Amino acid sequence: MEQQLTQLEQEVLTKIAEAADLKALNEVRVAYLGKKGPITDLLKGMGKLSAEERPKMGALVNTVRENVTAQLEQKVALLEEAAILAQLENESIDVTLPGAQVRIGNRHPLTRVVEEIEDLFVGMGYEIAEGPEVERDYYNFEALNLPKGHPARDMQDTFYITEELLLRTHTSPVQARTMEAKKGEHIRIICPGKVFRRDADDATHSHQFMQIEGLVIGENIRMSDLKGTLDVLAKKMFGAEREIRLRPSFFPFTEPSVEVDVSCHKCGGEGCNVCKKTGWIEILGAGMVHPNVLEMAGYDSKKVSGFAFGIGAERIAMLKYGVDDIRHFYTNDTRFLSQFHQAEV
Amino acid sequence: MLVSLKWLSQYVDVDSLTANELAEKITRAGIEVDAVIDRSQGMTNVVVGHVVSKEKHPEADKLNVCQVDVGEEELQQIVCGAPNVDAGQKVIVARPGAKLPGGIKIKKAKLRGQESNGMICSLQELGIEGRLVPKAYAEGIYVLPADSVPGADVLALFGLDDTVLELGLTPNRSDAMSMLGVAYDVAAILGQDVKLPEITYAAASEKATDLLKLRVENIEANPMYAAKVVKNIEVKDSPLWLQNYLMAAGVRPLNNVVDITNYVLMEYGQPLHAFDYDRLETGEIVTRLAKDGETMTTLDDQERKLASHNLVITNGLEAEAIAGVMGGEKSEVTDATKTVVIESAYFNPGSVRRTSKEIGLRSDSSARFEKGVDPNRVLVAAERAAQLLAELANGEVLEGTVLVDELDKTPVRIVVSPDFINGRLGMKISLEEMLDILARLKFDVEAANGVLVIDAPTRRGDIKIPEDIVEEIARMYGYDEIPMSLPAGDQPGKLTAYQAGRRIVRNVMEGAGLYQAVTYSLTSSANAQKFALKEETTTKLLMPMSEDRSTLRQSLIPHLVESASYNVARQADTVALYEVGSVFFGQTAEGTPVEEEHLALVLTGKWIDNSWQGEKKNVDFFVAKGMIEAVFAKLGLTNHVTYAKAVVDGLHPGRTAEILLDGEKIGVLAQLHPQEQKAMDVKETYVAELNLHAILKAAKEELIYSVVPRFPVMTRDIALELDRAVPAGEIVAIINNAGTKLLKDVKVFDVYEGEKMAEGKKSVAFSLKYFDPERTLTDEEVVAAHNKVLKALAEAGAEVR
């Protein structure tokens, strides 16, 4: 019987070794270890053995069964691993193929510039004020110290709708309206919006463009506050290393008035094509709010003062992104628009 | 304003600086120098030549062979093609090796076999603009004065060894529209005094008032009028130095009389006019407003029709000049003129501005009058012209001035404290430094009781208020010296709910894969009302630049479709654009249109394009609708929005929905009409437009969490056979109405129209979800609820399949 058992063990181990897959292996298990298998049969036949031999034989059968079971499990593990490997091999893909398309749109570069400036100023305690594109002559000119017949009206060639109505030539009327509405309260606003001038469209002119103006009114607002604020703006838009300089200029609604240059972001001030070899680029106009403008809106120009500035979104975008033709902003060519996916960090 | 540094240095010493250094200083102090122009343009080796003889070229009709003395022993043979070259002339010769403007180099050459050692030049060849060249020499070589010395340097002769600063003047600095005005600013910058011209001449004993009578009818329009009378003048070419200054300043020399008036205009900024006394005929000048419909012929040979607000200079009978704008032909100075009347006046700036604008004539004179000339220079300028007429035209200046003068010449007094100035600047400039700056600017100033009392010179008409003094101090002190600070006091900054909402909408659109477009507010009148959500009147420009940009738009769709078409024409596979912008409807009581902010989108071409995986889908109605639904979902408005079939001109009649917010029409969603697509050269194209203003202003549902179901959801499906025309939305509404509170969701999950359905029928399948957040529903409860739905559907005639 012992010999029979050893032979059986050899036979099972051979079958286990030969089993090529889990199914075959399972068949081996059922055939040899199942209720009707030869090992069970052997155990059943132990009744015929002597009392002496029975425990000895029982232990032997159990050892064989344990060995066979262990071998079987080991083989199962091996086969399972092989099966997984085969499956993985089978499932292997070309990872360099393109991913499924996710359409990502993006903001227009002008909106991008406007929002960047809005966010900067909101962070400094400003609100965003907006107003109509169709304006009354009063808010666009008269309330800004540009009475009818004022020579400086020529600076802004205007689309009139009637004698009293026009397409705003700047977003300054929003300032005038805000001042009127605030009735003497302190003001900190930024005014973005579309504006219009009678210019034929070409590479550097557009009859419609986007302007962003700022206005601060309060007690003791000084020119140094204007300079500091514009320095923050220039550094945000063109880089922390930028410097600004002010040059005297003229606008009817500010006194003193300045034009503001920023040190060239391309050459760092050395002089290049972008800055026309001067190291400086003119980016905006600004000044201290003219007392007539304050008085017309009901502010006491003896008690409060203020500053204002105006900047062209197209000009900033053209400088920042190196755009060479202002018409790109209005033709909406997707080959142009899609270049502005990358987020501003 | 063109400023010759040679001319400028008559009044102020600028030799210590290079032209570029000076330009930088002037710019930083407030007058922008647009360009620094080297008048020599690198020219060399150009000299005076004397044409000793001229013979016809043996081989060429139009050429002459000249023997020219260029100050050397041997004559030089030069072939010349100019029609006006002649023996005996003094001419400009570019010698071999000479460089001329435009990079031209002169070499020895043979012209049709004849040797030519250089070139006889016109003024244009020296880089002088054609419009500035005296008319006599406009078509040929320039002939120099007979006393010119052969071999002498021509650059110096024409003052071309000079640099000109081109000033870009702001409207307030009309004081710098004169050489003296610029000299004052430069002198202040450099801390110098201005050397004013010395005006002396011997006057005749005869009195000007004996020859000329003067009457001013309208003092308001013409508060000052001065006239000098100069007899026995000799009209001829001006000396070269005067012609050179004028050409440097951009004025064409004409004859000595006209040149002198222009010279004084440029020097003092005071426009003058010269009348031929004899051709005035009456010995009288009367200034008055024109009669309506009165006409006169101006110097440019045009008949001008005048109106009753135009100021004219008359001889008592008829108009001889339009005041401050242009003289008349009749009394123009000619070569035969013997006696001239020099007019120097102050005309009301607004009046001149209006007249010159109406007539469409801007001259050097009107440009100055309309900004207001210096009241204290009117007489000085007249005297300066008289002096020059005596010196350069051998004239006899009659004694005295014919004058009407009611012009206020008192300077503007400004009282301002140093504290105010420092307070506005955020600086600490000392009183002494302020006084020094004001003294350099030649402002009369007294410091008393802690304030500065300043009388601004009348030449600086822009200085009126304390803030003007702040600017003067700052620009002279240097804007670089202003420190940097930020406004004191903190306040919260924020976006309004509307502005935040608009950004959310942009994010949804971009998240859906659309690029933001920006198109023009102005469109053609034909496009203005197209696709408009409302029928309202349009807003038109008074004087549009073109019909395409004449009217304010009432819909964003036309320009978006144009943009789509533009991209398709450039081989774009997909165009997906949105825009947020204003549209303009009707008229309010103020006369302005109502401006509404709208959101619109355009979609055409491929939408899903994973080609290597075989997935492809073009845009369709429902791609567009999904984007619109996303907007409403983000804004919490999903349950307030319904869609209804509609018919709109230009849109596909079977594929157009109007969008309703709480029953109010606020938008449209559609395929473009195929004819429209064809006209725009695009394939299947979908558009939508929403009244963003209405959406963002709509009350939003409060965001309160509802319980996440812990108990099982029971799903029941219903398939209905419906007439093709019945919208699924209607059935959803019926189901929702009939469902008890246990019914939480209804979805369409299948639509079938085809062979298996009867003619005109379709099958639509709905999936209904029932649950109670508190417990597990029993089958009976679900059946009861579901039966109510089935009953309602049966009542509505919807047949369960």
mmCIF file of N, CA and C in Angstrom, chain A residues 97-139:
data_model
loop_
_atom_site.group_PDB
_atom_site.id
_atom_site.type_symbol
_atom_site.label_atom_id
_atom_site.label_comp_id
_atom_site.label_asym_id
_atom_site.label_seq_id
_atom_site.Cartn_x
_atom_site.Cartn_y
_atom_site.Cartn_z
ATOM 1 N N LEU A 97 0.263 57.006 -29.081
ATOM 2 C CA LEU A 97 -0.870 57.483 -29.881
ATOM 3 C C LEU A 97 -1.542 58.651 -29.155
ATOM 4 N N PRO A 98 -2.174 59.568 -29.923
ATOM 5 C CA PRO A 98 -2.755 60.755 -29.274
ATOM 6 C C PRO A 98 -3.931 60.409 -28.377
ATOM 7 N N GLY A 99 -4.130 61.205 -27.335
ATOM 8 C CA GLY A 99 -5.237 61.017 -26.421
ATOM 9 C C GLY A 99 -6.552 61.430 -27.059
ATOM 10 N N ALA A 100 -7.633 60.941 -26.464
ATOM 11 C CA ALA A 100 -8.944 61.331 -26.966
ATOM 12 C C ALA A 100 -9.071 62.840 -26.795
ATOM 13 N N GLN A 101 -9.701 63.451 -27.793
ATOM 14 C CA GLN A 101 -9.744 64.886 -27.853
ATOM 15 C C GLN A 101 -10.602 65.489 -26.738
ATOM 16 N N VAL A 102 -10.008 66.435 -26.018
ATOM 17 C CA VAL A 102 -10.789 67.263 -25.102
ATOM 18 C C VAL A 102 -10.698 68.673 -25.653
ATOM 19 N N ARG A 103 -11.831 69.207 -26.050
ATOM 20 C CA ARG A 103 -11.760 70.561 -26.605
ATOM 21 C C ARG A 103 -11.550 71.552 -25.473
ATOM 22 N N ILE A 104 -10.509 72.363 -25.591
ATOM 23 C CA ILE A 104 -10.345 73.425 -24.607
ATOM 24 C C ILE A 104 -10.400 74.761 -25.333
ATOM 25 N N GLY A 105 -11.330 75.552 -24.933
ATOM 26 C CA GLY A 105 -11.411 76.896 -25.508
ATOM 27 C C GLY A 105 -10.558 77.826 -24.674
ATOM 28 N N ASN A 106 -10.551 79.085 -25.026
ATOM 29 C CA ASN A 106 -9.867 80.043 -24.160
ATOM 30 C C ASN A 106 -10.376 81.445 -24.395
ATOM 31 N N ARG A 107 -10.004 82.296 -23.478
ATOM 32 C CA ARG A 107 -10.391 83.693 -23.570
ATOM 33 C C ARG A 107 -9.645 84.381 -24.687
ATOM 34 N N HIS A 108 -10.266 85.399 -25.204
ATOM 35 C CA HIS A 108 -9.637 86.275 -26.188
ATOM 36 C C HIS A 108 -8.453 86.992 -25.514
ATOM 37 N N PRO A 109 -7.359 87.179 -26.251
ATOM 38 C CA PRO A 109 -6.198 87.828 -25.611
ATOM 39 C C PRO A 109 -6.527 89.187 -24.995
ATOM 40 N N LEU A 110 -7.462 89.916 -25.582
ATOM 41 C CA LEU A 110 -7.793 91.223 -24.998
ATOM 42 C C LEU A 110 -8.488 91.046 -23.650
ATOM 43 N N THR A 111 -9.393 90.071 -23.569
ATOM 44 C CA THR A 111 -10.071 89.793 -22.296
ATOM 45 C C THR A 111 -9.055 89.348 -21.255
ATOM 46 N N ARG A 112 -8.097 88.587 -21.730
ATOM 47 C CA ARG A 112 -7.025 88.111 -20.862
ATOM 48 C C ARG A 112 -6.291 89.288 -20.219
ATOM 49 N N VAL A 113 -5.933 90.271 -21.049
ATOM 50 C CA VAL A 113 -5.250 91.457 -20.532
ATOM 51 C C VAL A 113 -6.179 92.215 -19.575
ATOM 52 N N VAL A 114 -7.422 92.395 -20.003
ATOM 53 C CA VAL A 114 -8.376 93.152 -19.184
ATOM 54 C C VAL A 114 -8.552 92.467 -17.832
ATOM 55 N N GLU A 115 -8.748 91.160 -17.838
ATOM 56 C CA GLU A 115 -8.993 90.464 -16.567
ATOM 57 C C GLU A 115 -7.753 90.466 -15.678
ATOM 58 N N GLU A 116 -6.599 90.386 -16.296
ATOM 59 C CA GLU A 116 -5.372 90.428 -15.497
ATOM 60 C C GLU A 116 -5.280 91.766 -14.756
ATOM 61 N N ILE A 117 -5.620 92.827 -15.472
ATOM 62 C CA ILE A 117 -5.571 94.152 -14.850
ATOM 63 C C ILE A 117 -6.707 94.296 -13.821
ATOM 64 N N GLU A 118 -7.890 93.815 -14.183
ATOM 65 C CA GLU A 118 -9.014 93.868 -13.225
ATOM 66 C C GLU A 118 -8.639 93.182 -11.914
ATOM 67 N N ASP A 119 -8.093 91.982 -12.034
ATOM 68 C CA ASP A 119 -7.778 91.204 -10.835
ATOM 69 C C ASP A 119 -6.715 91.896 -9.987
ATOM 70 N N LEU A 120 -5.732 92.480 -10.679
ATOM 71 C CA LEU A 120 -4.687 93.200 -9.950
ATOM 72 C C LEU A 120 -5.309 94.321 -9.117
ATOM 73 N N PHE A 121 -6.198 95.077 -9.753
ATOM 74 C CA PHE A 121 -6.754 96.244 -9.066
ATOM 75 C C PHE A 121 -7.827 95.866 -8.045
ATOM 76 N N VAL A 122 -8.575 94.817 -8.327
ATOM 77 C CA VAL A 122 -9.534 94.350 -7.320
ATOM 78 C C VAL A 122 -8.763 93.980 -6.052
ATOM 79 N N GLY A 123 -7.598 93.401 -6.247
ATOM 80 C CA GLY A 123 -6.741 93.063 -5.114
ATOM 81 C C GLY A 123 -6.268 94.291 -4.346
ATOM 82 N N MET A 124 -6.264 95.441 -5.017
ATOM 83 C CA MET A 124 -5.839 96.666 -4.341
ATOM 84 C C MET A 124 -7.043 97.494 -3.876
ATOM 85 N N GLY A 125 -8.199 96.859 -3.843
ATOM 86 C CA GLY A 125 -9.373 97.540 -3.293
ATOM 87 C C GLY A 125 -10.190 98.329 -4.305
ATOM 88 N N TYR A 126 -10.025 98.036 -5.575
ATOM 89 C CA TYR A 126 -10.809 98.741 -6.595
ATOM 90 C C TYR A 126 -12.067 97.944 -6.927
ATOM 91 N N GLU A 127 -13.081 98.679 -7.407
ATOM 92 C CA GLU A 127 -14.247 98.019 -7.990
ATOM 93 C C GLU A 127 -14.181 98.198 -9.504
ATOM 94 N N ILE A 128 -14.959 97.374 -10.202
ATOM 95 C CA ILE A 128 -14.981 97.478 -11.654
ATOM 96 C C ILE A 128 -16.251 98.211 -12.061
ATOM 97 N N ALA A 129 -16.085 99.332 -12.760
ATOM 98 C CA ALA A 129 -17.253 100.106 -13.202
ATOM 99 C C ALA A 129 -17.371 100.007 -14.713
ATOM 100 N N GLU A 130 -18.622 99.859 -15.161
ATOM 101 C CA GLU A 130 -18.844 99.745 -16.600
ATOM 102 C C GLU A 130 -19.913 100.740 -17.028
ATOM 103 N N GLY A 131 -19.937 101.043 -18.307
ATOM 104 C CA GLY A 131 -20.922 102.005 -18.793
ATOM 105 C C GLY A 131 -21.253 101.738 -20.241
ATOM 106 N N PRO A 132 -22.182 102.514 -20.778
ATOM 107 C CA PRO A 132 -22.661 102.268 -22.144
ATOM 108 C C PRO A 132 -21.650 102.649 -23.224
ATOM 109 N N GLU A 133 -21.753 101.960 -24.354
ATOM 110 C CA GLU A 133 -20.907 102.295 -25.503
ATOM 111 C C GLU A 133 -21.452 103.524 -26.227
ATOM 112 N N VAL A 134 -22.775 103.672 -26.205
ATOM 113 C CA VAL A 134 -23.382 104.886 -26.762
ATOM 114 C C VAL A 134 -23.479 105.888 -25.616
ATOM 115 N N GLU A 135 -22.801 107.018 -25.773
ATOM 116 C CA GLU A 135 -22.728 107.986 -24.675
ATOM 117 C C GLU A 135 -23.326 109.316 -25.066
ATOM 118 N N ARG A 136 -23.641 110.077 -24.047
ATOM 119 C CA ARG A 136 -24.019 111.464 -24.282
ATOM 120 C C ARG A 136 -22.736 112.284 -24.404
ATOM 121 N N ASP A 137 -22.798 113.275 -25.294
ATOM 122 C CA ASP A 137 -21.669 114.184 -25.468
ATOM 123 C C ASP A 137 -21.229 114.722 -24.106
ATOM 124 N N TYR A 138 -22.202 114.965 -23.240
ATOM 125 C CA TYR A 138 -21.909 115.525 -21.925
ATOM 126 C C TYR A 138 -20.900 114.673 -21.154
ATOM 127 N N TYR A 139 -21.176 113.372 -21.040
ATOM 128 C CA TYR A 139 -20.291 112.524 -20.235
ATOM 129 C C TYR A 139 -18.965 112.244 -20.942
#
